mmCIF file with all atom_site columns, C-alpha atoms in Angstrom:
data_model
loop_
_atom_site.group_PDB
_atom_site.id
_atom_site.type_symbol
_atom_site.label_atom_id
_atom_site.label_alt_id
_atom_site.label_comp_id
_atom_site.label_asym_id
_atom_site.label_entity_id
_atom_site.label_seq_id
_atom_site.pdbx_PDB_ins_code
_atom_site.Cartn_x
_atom_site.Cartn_y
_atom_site.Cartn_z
_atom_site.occupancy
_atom_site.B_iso_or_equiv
_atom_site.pdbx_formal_charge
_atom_site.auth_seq_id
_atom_site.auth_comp_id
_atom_site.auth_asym_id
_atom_site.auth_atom_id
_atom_site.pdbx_PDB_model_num
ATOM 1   C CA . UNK A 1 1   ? 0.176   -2.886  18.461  1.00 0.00 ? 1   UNK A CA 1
ATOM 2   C CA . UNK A 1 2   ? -1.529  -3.388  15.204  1.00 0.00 ? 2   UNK A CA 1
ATOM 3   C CA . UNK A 1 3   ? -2.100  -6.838  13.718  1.00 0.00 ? 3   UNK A CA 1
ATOM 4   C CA . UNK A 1 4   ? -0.223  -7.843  10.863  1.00 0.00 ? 4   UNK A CA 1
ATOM 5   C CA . UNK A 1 5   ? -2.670  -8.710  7.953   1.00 0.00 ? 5   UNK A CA 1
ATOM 6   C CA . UNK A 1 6   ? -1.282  -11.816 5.384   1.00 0.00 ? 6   UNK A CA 1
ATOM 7   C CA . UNK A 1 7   ? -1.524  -10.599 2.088   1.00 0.00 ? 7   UNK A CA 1
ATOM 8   C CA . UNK A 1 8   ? -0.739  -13.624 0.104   1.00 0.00 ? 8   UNK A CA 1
ATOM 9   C CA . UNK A 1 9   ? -2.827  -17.382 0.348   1.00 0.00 ? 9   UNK A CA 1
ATOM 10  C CA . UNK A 1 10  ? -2.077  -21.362 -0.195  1.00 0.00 ? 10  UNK A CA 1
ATOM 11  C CA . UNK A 1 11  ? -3.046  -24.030 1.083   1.00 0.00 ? 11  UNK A CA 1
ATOM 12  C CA . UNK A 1 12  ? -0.682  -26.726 2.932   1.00 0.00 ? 12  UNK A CA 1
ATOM 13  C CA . UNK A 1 13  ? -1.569  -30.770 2.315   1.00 0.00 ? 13  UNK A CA 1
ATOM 14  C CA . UNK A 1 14  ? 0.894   -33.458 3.471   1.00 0.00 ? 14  UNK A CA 1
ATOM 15  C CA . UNK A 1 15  ? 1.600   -35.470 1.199   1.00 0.00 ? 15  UNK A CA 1
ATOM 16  C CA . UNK A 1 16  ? 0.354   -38.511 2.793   1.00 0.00 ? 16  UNK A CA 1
ATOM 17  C CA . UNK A 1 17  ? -2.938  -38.167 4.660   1.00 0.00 ? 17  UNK A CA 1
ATOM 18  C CA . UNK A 1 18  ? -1.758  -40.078 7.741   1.00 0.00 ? 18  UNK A CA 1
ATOM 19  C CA . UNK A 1 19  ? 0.840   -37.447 8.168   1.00 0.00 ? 19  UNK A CA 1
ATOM 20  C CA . UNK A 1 20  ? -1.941  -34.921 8.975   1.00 0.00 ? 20  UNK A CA 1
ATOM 21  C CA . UNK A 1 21  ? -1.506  -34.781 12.442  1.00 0.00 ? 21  UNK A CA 1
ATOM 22  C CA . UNK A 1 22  ? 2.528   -34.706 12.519  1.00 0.00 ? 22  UNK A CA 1
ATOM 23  C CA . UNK A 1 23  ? 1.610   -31.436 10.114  1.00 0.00 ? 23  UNK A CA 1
ATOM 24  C CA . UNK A 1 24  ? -0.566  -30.016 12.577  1.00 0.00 ? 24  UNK A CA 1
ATOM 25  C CA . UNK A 1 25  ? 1.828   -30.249 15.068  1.00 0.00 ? 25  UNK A CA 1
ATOM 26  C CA . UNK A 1 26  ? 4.334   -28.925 13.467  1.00 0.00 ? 26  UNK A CA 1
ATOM 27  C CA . UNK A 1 27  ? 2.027   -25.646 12.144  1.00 0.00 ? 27  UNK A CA 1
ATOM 28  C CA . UNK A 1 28  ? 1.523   -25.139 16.197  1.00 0.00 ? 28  UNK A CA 1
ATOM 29  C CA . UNK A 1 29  ? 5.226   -24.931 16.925  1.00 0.00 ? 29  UNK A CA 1
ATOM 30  C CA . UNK A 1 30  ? 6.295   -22.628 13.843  1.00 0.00 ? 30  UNK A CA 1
ATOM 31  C CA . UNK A 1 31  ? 2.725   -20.376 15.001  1.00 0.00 ? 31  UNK A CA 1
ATOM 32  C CA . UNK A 1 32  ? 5.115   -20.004 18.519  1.00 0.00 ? 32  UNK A CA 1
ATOM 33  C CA . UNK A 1 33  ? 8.011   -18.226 16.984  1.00 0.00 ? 33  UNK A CA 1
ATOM 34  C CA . UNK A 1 34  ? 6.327   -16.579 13.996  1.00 0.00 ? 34  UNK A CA 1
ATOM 35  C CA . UNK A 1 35  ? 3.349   -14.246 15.263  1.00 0.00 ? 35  UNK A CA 1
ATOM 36  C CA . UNK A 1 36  ? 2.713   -13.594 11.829  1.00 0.00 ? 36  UNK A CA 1
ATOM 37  C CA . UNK A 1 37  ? 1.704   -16.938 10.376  1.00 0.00 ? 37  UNK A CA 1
ATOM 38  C CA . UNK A 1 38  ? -2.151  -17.460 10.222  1.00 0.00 ? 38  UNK A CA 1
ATOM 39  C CA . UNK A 1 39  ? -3.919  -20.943 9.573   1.00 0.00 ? 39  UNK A CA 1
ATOM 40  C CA . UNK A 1 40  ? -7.374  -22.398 9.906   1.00 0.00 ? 40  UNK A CA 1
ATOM 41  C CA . UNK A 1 41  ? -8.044  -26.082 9.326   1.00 0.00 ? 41  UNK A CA 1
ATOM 42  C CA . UNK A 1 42  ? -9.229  -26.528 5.244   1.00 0.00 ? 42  UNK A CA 1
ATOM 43  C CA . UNK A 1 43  ? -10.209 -30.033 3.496   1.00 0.00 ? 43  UNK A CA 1
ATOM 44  C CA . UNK A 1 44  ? -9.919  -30.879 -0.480  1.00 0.00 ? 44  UNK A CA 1
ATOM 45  C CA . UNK A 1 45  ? -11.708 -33.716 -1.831  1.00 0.00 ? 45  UNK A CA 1
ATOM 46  C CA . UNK A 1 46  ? -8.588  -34.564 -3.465  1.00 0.00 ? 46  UNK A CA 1
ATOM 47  C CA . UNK A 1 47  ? -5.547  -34.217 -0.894  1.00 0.00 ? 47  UNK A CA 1
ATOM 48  C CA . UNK A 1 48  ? -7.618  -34.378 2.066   1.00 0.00 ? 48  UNK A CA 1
ATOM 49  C CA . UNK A 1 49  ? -7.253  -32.518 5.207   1.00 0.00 ? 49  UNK A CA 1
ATOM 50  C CA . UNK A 1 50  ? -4.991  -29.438 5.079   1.00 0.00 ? 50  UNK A CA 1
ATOM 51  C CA . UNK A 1 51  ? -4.609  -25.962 6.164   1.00 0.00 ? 51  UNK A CA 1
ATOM 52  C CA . UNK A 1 52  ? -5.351  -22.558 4.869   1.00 0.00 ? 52  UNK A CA 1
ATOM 53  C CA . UNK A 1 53  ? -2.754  -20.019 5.725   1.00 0.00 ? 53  UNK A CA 1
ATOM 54  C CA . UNK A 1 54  ? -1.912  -16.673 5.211   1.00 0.00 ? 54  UNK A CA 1
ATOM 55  C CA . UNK A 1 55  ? 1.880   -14.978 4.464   1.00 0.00 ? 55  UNK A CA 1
ATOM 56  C CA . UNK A 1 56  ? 2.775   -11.522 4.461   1.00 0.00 ? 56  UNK A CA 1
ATOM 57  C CA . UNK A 1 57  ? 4.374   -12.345 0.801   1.00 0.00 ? 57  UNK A CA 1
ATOM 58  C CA . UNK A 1 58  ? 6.148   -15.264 -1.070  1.00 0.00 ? 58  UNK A CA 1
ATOM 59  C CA . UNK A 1 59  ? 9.222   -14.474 0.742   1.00 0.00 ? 59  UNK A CA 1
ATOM 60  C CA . UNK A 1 60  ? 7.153   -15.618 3.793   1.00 0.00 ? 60  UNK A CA 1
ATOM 61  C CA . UNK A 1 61  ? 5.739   -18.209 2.598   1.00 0.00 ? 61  UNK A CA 1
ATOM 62  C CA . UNK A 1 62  ? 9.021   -19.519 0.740   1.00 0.00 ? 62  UNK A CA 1
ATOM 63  C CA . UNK A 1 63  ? 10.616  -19.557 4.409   1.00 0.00 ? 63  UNK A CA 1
ATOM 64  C CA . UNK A 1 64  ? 7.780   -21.447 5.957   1.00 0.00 ? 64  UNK A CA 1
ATOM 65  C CA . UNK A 1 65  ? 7.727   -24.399 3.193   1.00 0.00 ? 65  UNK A CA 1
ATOM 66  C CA . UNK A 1 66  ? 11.199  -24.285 3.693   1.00 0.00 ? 66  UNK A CA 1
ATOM 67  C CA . UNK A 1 67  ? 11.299  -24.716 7.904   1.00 0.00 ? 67  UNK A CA 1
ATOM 68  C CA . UNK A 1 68  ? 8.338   -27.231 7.795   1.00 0.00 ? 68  UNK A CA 1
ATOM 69  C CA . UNK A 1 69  ? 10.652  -29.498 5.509   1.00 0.00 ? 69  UNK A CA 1
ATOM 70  C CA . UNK A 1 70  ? 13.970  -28.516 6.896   1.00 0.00 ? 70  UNK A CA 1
ATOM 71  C CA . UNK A 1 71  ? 13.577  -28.113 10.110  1.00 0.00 ? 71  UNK A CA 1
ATOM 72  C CA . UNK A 1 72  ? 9.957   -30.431 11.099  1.00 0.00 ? 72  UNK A CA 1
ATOM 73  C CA . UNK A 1 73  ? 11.120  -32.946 8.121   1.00 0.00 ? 73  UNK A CA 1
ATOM 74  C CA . UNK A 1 74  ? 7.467   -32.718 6.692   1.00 0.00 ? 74  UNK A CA 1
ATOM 75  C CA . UNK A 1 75  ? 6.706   -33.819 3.049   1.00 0.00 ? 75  UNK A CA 1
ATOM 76  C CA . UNK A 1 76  ? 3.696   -31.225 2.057   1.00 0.00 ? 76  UNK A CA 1
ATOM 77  C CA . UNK A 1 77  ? 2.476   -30.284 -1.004  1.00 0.00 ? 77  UNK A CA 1
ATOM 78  C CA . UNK A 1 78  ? 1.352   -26.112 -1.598  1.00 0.00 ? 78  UNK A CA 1
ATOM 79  C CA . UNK A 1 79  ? -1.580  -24.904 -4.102  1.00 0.00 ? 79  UNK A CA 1
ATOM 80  C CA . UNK A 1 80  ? -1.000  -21.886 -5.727  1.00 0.00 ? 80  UNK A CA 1
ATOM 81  C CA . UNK A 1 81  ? -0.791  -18.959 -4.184  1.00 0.00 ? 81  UNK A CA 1
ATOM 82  C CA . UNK A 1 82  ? -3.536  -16.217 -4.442  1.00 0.00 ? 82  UNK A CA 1
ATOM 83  C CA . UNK A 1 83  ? -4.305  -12.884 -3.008  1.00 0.00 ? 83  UNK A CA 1
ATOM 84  C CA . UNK A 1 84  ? -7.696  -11.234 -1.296  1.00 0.00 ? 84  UNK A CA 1
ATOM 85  C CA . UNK A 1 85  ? -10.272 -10.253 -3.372  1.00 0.00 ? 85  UNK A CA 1
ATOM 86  C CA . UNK A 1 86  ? -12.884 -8.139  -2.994  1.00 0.00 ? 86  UNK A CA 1
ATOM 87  C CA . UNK A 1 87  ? -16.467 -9.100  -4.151  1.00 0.00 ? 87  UNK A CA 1
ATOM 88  C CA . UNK A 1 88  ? -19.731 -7.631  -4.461  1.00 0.00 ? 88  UNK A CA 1
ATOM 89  C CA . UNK A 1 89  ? -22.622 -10.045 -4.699  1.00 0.00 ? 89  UNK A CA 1
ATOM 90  C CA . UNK A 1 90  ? -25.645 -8.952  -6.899  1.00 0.00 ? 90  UNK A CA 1
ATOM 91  C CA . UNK A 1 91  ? -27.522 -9.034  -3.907  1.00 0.00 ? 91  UNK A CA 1
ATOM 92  C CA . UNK A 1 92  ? -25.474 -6.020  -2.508  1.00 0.00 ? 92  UNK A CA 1
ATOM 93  C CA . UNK A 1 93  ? -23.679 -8.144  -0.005  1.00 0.00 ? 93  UNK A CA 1
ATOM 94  C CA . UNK A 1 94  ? -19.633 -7.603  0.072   1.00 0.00 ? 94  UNK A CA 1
ATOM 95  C CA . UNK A 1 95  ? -17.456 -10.575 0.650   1.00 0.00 ? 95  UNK A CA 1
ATOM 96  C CA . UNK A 1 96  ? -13.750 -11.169 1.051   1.00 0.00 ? 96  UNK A CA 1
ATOM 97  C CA . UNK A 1 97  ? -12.318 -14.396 -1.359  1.00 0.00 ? 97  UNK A CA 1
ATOM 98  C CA . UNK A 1 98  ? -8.928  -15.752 -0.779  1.00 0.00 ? 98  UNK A CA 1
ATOM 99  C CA . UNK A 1 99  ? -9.820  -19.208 -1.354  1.00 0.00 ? 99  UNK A CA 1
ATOM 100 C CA . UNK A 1 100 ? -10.722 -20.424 -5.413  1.00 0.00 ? 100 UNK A CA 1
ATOM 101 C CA . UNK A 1 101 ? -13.094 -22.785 -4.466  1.00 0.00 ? 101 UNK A CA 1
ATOM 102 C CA . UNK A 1 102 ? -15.433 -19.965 -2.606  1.00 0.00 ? 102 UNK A CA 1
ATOM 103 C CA . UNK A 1 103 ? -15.416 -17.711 -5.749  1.00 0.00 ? 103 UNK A CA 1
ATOM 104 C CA . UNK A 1 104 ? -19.254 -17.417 -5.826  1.00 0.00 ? 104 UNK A CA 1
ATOM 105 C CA . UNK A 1 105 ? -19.280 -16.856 -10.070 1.00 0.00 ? 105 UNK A CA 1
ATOM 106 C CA . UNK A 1 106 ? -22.692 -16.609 -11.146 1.00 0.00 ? 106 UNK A CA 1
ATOM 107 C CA . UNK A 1 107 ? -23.727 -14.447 -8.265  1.00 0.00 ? 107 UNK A CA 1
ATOM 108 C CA . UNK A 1 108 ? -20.441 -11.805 -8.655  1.00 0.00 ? 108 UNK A CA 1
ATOM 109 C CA . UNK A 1 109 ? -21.683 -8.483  -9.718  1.00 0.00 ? 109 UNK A CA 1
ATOM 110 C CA . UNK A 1 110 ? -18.177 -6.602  -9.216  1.00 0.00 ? 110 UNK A CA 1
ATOM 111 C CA . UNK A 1 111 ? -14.985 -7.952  -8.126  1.00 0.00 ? 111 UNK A CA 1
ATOM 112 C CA . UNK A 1 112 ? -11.798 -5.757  -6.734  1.00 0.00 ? 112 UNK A CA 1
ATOM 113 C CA . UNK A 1 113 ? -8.057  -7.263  -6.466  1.00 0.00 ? 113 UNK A CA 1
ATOM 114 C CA . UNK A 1 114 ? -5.499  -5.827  -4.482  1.00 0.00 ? 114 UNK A CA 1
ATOM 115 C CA . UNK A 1 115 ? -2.724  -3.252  -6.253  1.00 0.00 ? 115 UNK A CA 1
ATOM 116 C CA . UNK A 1 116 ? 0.778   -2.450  -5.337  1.00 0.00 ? 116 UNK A CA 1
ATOM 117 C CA . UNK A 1 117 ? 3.355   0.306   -5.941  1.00 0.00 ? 117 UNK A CA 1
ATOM 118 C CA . UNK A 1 118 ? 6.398   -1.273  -7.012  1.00 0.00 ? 118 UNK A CA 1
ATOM 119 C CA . UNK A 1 119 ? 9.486   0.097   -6.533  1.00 0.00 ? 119 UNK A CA 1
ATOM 120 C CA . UNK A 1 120 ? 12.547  -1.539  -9.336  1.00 0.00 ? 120 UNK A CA 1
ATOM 121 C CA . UNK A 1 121 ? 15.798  -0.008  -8.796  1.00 0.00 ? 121 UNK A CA 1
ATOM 122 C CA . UNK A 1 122 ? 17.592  -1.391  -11.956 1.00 0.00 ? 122 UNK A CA 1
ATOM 123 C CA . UNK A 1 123 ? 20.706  -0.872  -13.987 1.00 0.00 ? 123 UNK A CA 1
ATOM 124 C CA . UNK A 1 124 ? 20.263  1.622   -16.781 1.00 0.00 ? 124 UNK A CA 1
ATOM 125 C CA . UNK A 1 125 ? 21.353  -0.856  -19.517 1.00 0.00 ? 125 UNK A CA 1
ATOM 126 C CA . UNK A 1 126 ? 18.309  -3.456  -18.442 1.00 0.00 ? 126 UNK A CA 1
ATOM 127 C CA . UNK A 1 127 ? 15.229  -0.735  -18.571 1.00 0.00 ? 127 UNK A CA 1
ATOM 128 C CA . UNK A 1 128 ? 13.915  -1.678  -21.430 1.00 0.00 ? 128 UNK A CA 1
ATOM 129 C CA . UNK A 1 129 ? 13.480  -5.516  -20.557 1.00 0.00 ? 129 UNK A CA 1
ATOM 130 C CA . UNK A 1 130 ? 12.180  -4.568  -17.136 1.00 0.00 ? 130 UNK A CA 1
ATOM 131 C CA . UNK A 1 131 ? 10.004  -1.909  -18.712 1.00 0.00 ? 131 UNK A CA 1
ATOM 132 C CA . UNK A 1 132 ? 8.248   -4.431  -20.603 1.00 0.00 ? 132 UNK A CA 1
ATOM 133 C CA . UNK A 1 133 ? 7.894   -7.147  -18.110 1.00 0.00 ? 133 UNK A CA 1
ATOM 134 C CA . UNK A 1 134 ? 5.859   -4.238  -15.679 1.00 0.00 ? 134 UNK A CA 1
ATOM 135 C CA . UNK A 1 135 ? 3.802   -3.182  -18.704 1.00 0.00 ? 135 UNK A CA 1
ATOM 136 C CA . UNK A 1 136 ? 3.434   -7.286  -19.629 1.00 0.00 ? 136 UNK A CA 1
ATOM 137 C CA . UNK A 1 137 ? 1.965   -7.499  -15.892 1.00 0.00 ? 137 UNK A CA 1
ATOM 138 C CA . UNK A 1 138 ? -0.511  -4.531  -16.306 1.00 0.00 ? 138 UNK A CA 1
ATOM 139 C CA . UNK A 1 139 ? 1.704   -2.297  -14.734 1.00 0.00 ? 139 UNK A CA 1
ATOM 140 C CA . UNK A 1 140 ? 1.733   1.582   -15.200 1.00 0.00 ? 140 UNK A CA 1
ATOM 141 C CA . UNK A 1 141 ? 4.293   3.027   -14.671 1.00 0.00 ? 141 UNK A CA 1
ATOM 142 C CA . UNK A 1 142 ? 3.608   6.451   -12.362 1.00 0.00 ? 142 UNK A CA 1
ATOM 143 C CA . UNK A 1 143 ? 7.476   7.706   -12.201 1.00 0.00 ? 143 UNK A CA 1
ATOM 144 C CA . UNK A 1 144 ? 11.346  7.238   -13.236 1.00 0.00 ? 144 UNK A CA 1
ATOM 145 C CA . UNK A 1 145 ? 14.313  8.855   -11.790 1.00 0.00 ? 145 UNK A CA 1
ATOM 146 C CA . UNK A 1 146 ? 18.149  8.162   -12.543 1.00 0.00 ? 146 UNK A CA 1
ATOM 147 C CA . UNK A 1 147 ? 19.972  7.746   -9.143  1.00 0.00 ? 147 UNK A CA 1
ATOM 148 C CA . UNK A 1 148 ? 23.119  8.236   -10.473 1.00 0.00 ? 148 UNK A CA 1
ATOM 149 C CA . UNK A 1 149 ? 24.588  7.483   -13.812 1.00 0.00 ? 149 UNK A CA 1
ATOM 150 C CA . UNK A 1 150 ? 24.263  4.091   -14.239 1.00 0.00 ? 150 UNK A CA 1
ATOM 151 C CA . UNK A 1 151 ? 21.119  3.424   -12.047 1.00 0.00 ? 151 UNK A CA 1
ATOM 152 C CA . UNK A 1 152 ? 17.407  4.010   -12.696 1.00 0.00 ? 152 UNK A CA 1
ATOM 153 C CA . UNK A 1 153 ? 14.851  3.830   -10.237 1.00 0.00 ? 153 UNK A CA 1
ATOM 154 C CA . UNK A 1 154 ? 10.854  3.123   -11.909 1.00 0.00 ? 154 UNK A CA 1
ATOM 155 C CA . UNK A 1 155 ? 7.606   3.166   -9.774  1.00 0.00 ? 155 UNK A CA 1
ATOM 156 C CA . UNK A 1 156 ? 4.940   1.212   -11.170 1.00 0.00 ? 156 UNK A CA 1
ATOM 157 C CA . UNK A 1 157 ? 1.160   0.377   -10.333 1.00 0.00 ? 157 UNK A CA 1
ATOM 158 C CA . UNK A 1 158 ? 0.115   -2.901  -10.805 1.00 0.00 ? 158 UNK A CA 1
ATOM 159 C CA . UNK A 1 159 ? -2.155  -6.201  -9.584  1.00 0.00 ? 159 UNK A CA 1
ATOM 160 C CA . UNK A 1 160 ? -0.343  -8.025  -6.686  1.00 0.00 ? 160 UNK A CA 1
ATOM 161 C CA . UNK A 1 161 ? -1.721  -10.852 -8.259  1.00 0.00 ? 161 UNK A CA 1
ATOM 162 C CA . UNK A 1 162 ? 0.693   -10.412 -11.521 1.00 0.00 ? 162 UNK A CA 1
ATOM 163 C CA . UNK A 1 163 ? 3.613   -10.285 -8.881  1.00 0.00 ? 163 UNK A CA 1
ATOM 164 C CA . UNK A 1 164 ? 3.209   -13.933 -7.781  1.00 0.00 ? 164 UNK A CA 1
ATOM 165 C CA . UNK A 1 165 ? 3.577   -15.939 -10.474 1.00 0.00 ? 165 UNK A CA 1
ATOM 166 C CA . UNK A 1 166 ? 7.619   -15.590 -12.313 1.00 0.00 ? 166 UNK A CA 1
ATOM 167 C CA . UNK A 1 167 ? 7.972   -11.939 -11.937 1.00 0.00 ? 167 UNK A CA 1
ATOM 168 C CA . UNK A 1 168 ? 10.596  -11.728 -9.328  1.00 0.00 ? 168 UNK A CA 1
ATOM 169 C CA . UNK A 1 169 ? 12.194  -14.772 -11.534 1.00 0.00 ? 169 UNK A CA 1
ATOM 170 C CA . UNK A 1 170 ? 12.083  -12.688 -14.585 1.00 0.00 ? 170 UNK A CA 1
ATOM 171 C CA . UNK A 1 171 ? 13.029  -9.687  -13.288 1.00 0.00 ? 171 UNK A CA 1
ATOM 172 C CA . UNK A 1 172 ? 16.697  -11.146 -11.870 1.00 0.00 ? 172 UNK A CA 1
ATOM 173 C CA . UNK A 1 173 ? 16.573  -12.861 -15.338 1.00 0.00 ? 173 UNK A CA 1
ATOM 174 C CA . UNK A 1 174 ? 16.346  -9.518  -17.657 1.00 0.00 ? 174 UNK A CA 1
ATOM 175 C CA . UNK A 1 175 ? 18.884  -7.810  -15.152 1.00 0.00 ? 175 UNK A CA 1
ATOM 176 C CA . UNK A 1 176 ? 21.358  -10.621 -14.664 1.00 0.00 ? 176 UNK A CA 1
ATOM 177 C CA . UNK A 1 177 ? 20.451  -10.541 -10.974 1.00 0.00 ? 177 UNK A CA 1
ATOM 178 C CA . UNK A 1 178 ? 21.338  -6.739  -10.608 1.00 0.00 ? 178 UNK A CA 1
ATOM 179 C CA . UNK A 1 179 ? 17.538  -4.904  -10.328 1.00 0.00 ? 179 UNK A CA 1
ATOM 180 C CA . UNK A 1 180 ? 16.035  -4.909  -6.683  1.00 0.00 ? 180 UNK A CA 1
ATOM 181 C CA . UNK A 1 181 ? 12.198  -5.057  -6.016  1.00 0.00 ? 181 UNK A CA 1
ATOM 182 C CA . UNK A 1 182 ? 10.321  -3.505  -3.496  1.00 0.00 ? 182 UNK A CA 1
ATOM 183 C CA . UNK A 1 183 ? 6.186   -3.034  -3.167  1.00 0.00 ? 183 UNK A CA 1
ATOM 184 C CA . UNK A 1 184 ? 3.700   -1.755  -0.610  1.00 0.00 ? 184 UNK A CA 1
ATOM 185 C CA . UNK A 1 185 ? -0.142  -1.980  -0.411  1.00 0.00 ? 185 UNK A CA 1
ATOM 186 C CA . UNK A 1 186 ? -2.124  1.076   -2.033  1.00 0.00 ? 186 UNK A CA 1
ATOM 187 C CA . UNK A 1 187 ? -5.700  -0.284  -1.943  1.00 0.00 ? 187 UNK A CA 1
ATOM 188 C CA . UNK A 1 188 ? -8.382  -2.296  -4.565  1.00 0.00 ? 188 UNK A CA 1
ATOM 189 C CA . UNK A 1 189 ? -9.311  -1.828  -7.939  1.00 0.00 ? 189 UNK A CA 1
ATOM 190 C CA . UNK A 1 190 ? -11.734 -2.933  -9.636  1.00 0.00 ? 190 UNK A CA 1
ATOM 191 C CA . UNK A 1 191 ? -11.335 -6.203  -12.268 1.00 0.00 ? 191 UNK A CA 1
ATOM 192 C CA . UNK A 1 192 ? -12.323 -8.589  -14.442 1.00 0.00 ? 192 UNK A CA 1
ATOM 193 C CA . UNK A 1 193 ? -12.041 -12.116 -12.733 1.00 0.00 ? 193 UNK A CA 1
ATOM 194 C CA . UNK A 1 194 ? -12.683 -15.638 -13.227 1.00 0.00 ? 194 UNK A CA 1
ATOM 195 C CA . UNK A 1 195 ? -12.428 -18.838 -11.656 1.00 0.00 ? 195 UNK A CA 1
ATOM 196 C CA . UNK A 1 196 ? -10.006 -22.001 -13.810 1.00 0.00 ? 196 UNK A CA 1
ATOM 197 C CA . UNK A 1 197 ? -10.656 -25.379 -12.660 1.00 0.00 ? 197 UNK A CA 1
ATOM 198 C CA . UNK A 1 198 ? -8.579  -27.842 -14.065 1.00 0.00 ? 198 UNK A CA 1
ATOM 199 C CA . UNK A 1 199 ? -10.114 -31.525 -14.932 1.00 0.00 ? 199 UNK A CA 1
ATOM 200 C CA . UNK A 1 200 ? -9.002  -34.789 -14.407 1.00 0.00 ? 200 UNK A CA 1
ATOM 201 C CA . UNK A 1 201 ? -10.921 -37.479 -15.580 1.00 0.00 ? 201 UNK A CA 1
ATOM 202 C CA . UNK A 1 202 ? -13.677 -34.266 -16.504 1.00 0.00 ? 202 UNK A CA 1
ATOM 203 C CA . UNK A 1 203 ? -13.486 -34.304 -12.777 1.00 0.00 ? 203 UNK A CA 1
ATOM 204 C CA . UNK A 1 204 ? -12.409 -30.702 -11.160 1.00 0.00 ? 204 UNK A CA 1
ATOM 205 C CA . UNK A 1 205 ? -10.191 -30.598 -8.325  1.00 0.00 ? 205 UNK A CA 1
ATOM 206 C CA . UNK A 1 206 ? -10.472 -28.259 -6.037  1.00 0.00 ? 206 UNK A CA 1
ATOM 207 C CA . UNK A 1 207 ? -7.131  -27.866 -5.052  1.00 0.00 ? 207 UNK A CA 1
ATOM 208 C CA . UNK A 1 208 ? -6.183  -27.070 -8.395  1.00 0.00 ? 208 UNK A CA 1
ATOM 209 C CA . UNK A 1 209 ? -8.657  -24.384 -8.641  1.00 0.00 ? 209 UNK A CA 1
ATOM 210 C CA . UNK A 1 210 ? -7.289  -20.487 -9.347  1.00 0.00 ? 210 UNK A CA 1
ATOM 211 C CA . UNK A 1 211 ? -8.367  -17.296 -9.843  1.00 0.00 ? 211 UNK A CA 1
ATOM 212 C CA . UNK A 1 212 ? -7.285  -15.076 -12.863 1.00 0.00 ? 212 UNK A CA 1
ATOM 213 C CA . UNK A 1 213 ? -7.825  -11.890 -14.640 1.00 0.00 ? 213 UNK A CA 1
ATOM 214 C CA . UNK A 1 214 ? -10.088 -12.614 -17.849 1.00 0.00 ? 214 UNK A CA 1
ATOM 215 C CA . UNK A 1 215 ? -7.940  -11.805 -20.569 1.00 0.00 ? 215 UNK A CA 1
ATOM 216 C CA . UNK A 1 216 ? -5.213  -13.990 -19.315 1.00 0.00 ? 216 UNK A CA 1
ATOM 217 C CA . UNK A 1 217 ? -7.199  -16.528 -17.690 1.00 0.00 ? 217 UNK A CA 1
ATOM 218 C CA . UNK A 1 218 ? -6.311  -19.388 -21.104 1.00 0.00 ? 218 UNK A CA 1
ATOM 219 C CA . UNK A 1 219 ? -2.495  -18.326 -20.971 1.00 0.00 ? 219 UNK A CA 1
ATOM 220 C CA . UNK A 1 220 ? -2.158  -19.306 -17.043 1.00 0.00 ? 220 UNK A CA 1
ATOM 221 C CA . UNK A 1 221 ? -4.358  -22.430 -17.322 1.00 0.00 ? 221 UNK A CA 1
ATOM 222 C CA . UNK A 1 222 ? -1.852  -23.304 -20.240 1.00 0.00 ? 222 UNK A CA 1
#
């Protein structure tokens, strides 16, 4: 048996601190039945005590935020979701960040984020829409085949990063809900990246903290 590595990170506050222990409990029991969930205890100066978990993707954690209010009636709040990155200190050293608020900045000499090959089988009528949403996302596109005569199946390379945030949204939006998307794991890339803290009061919080790609680092802060 291998061990099923998360791909995709948030953390999980509830929304009122007293309510911290009812959460933990609650983390334990969904652990039972879902092997794949991982947690470790995390703290934010601003929500307070939490937990750092990893999903296999947002379907997984969409279903977990969903069972912990559903089914454990828990009112928690999630930070953005990030991925794994790859970073090489100047001092040599090699560290794994999957958490904003450990980005090391002034001491990152190279930093490498996770790609995907993305499988969109799409009706022929919407490639052009879809086509533009991959290449929006820093996709490149590596193939296209027509399946039959009305539908068209496109393989693109991109950042699993770029696949988090209103892709999947977008995509059932260009295609009226008709293109399907698939993706597995090809490996790390090197890429430009920097932290966004947001202010309050000229105050950062942590929680709000995210990682981005350079050139689009104003746009998601925005």
């Amino acid at each position: 048996f291998k061990e099923v590595k998360p791909v995709v990170f948030a953390s999980i506050y509830p929304m009122d601190s007293n309510d911290y222990e009812e959460l933990k409990e609650s983390m334990e029991k969904l652990k039972l039945n879902d092997a794949s969930l991982i947690y470790e205890k995390d703290n934010s100066l601003a929500l307070g005590n939490g937990f750092r978990c990893g999903f296999l993707g947002l379907l997984h954690l969409e279903i977990i935020q969903e069972r912990l209010e559903r089914d454990y009636d828990q009112s928690v709040i999630f930070t953005a979701p990030s991925v794994q990155y790859r970073c090489t200190l100047t001092n040599g050293e090699e560290i794994i960040v999957d958490n904003p608020t450990e980005f090391p900045e002034s001491k990152i000499k190279e930093a490498q984020e996770p790609y995907i090959s993305a499988s969109i089988i799409t009706p022929a009528e919407y490639i052009g829409s879809v086509m533009s949403l991959c290449t929006e996302k820093r996709g490149e596109q590596k193939n296209m085949q027509y399946l039959d005569e009305k539908r068209v199946e496109l393989i693109y390379e991109m950042p699993l990063a770029e696949v988090l945030f209103d892709f999947y949204d977008r995509l059932k939006s260009y295609s009226r809900g008709y293109a399907s998307f698939d993706y597995e794991l090809i490996g790390y890339r090197i890429t430009d990246l920097v932290k966004v803290d947001m202010l309050i009061n000229s105050k950062p919080v942590d929680a709000l903290s995210f990682l981005a790609f350079r050139a689009e680092a104003v746009t998601r802060a925005k």
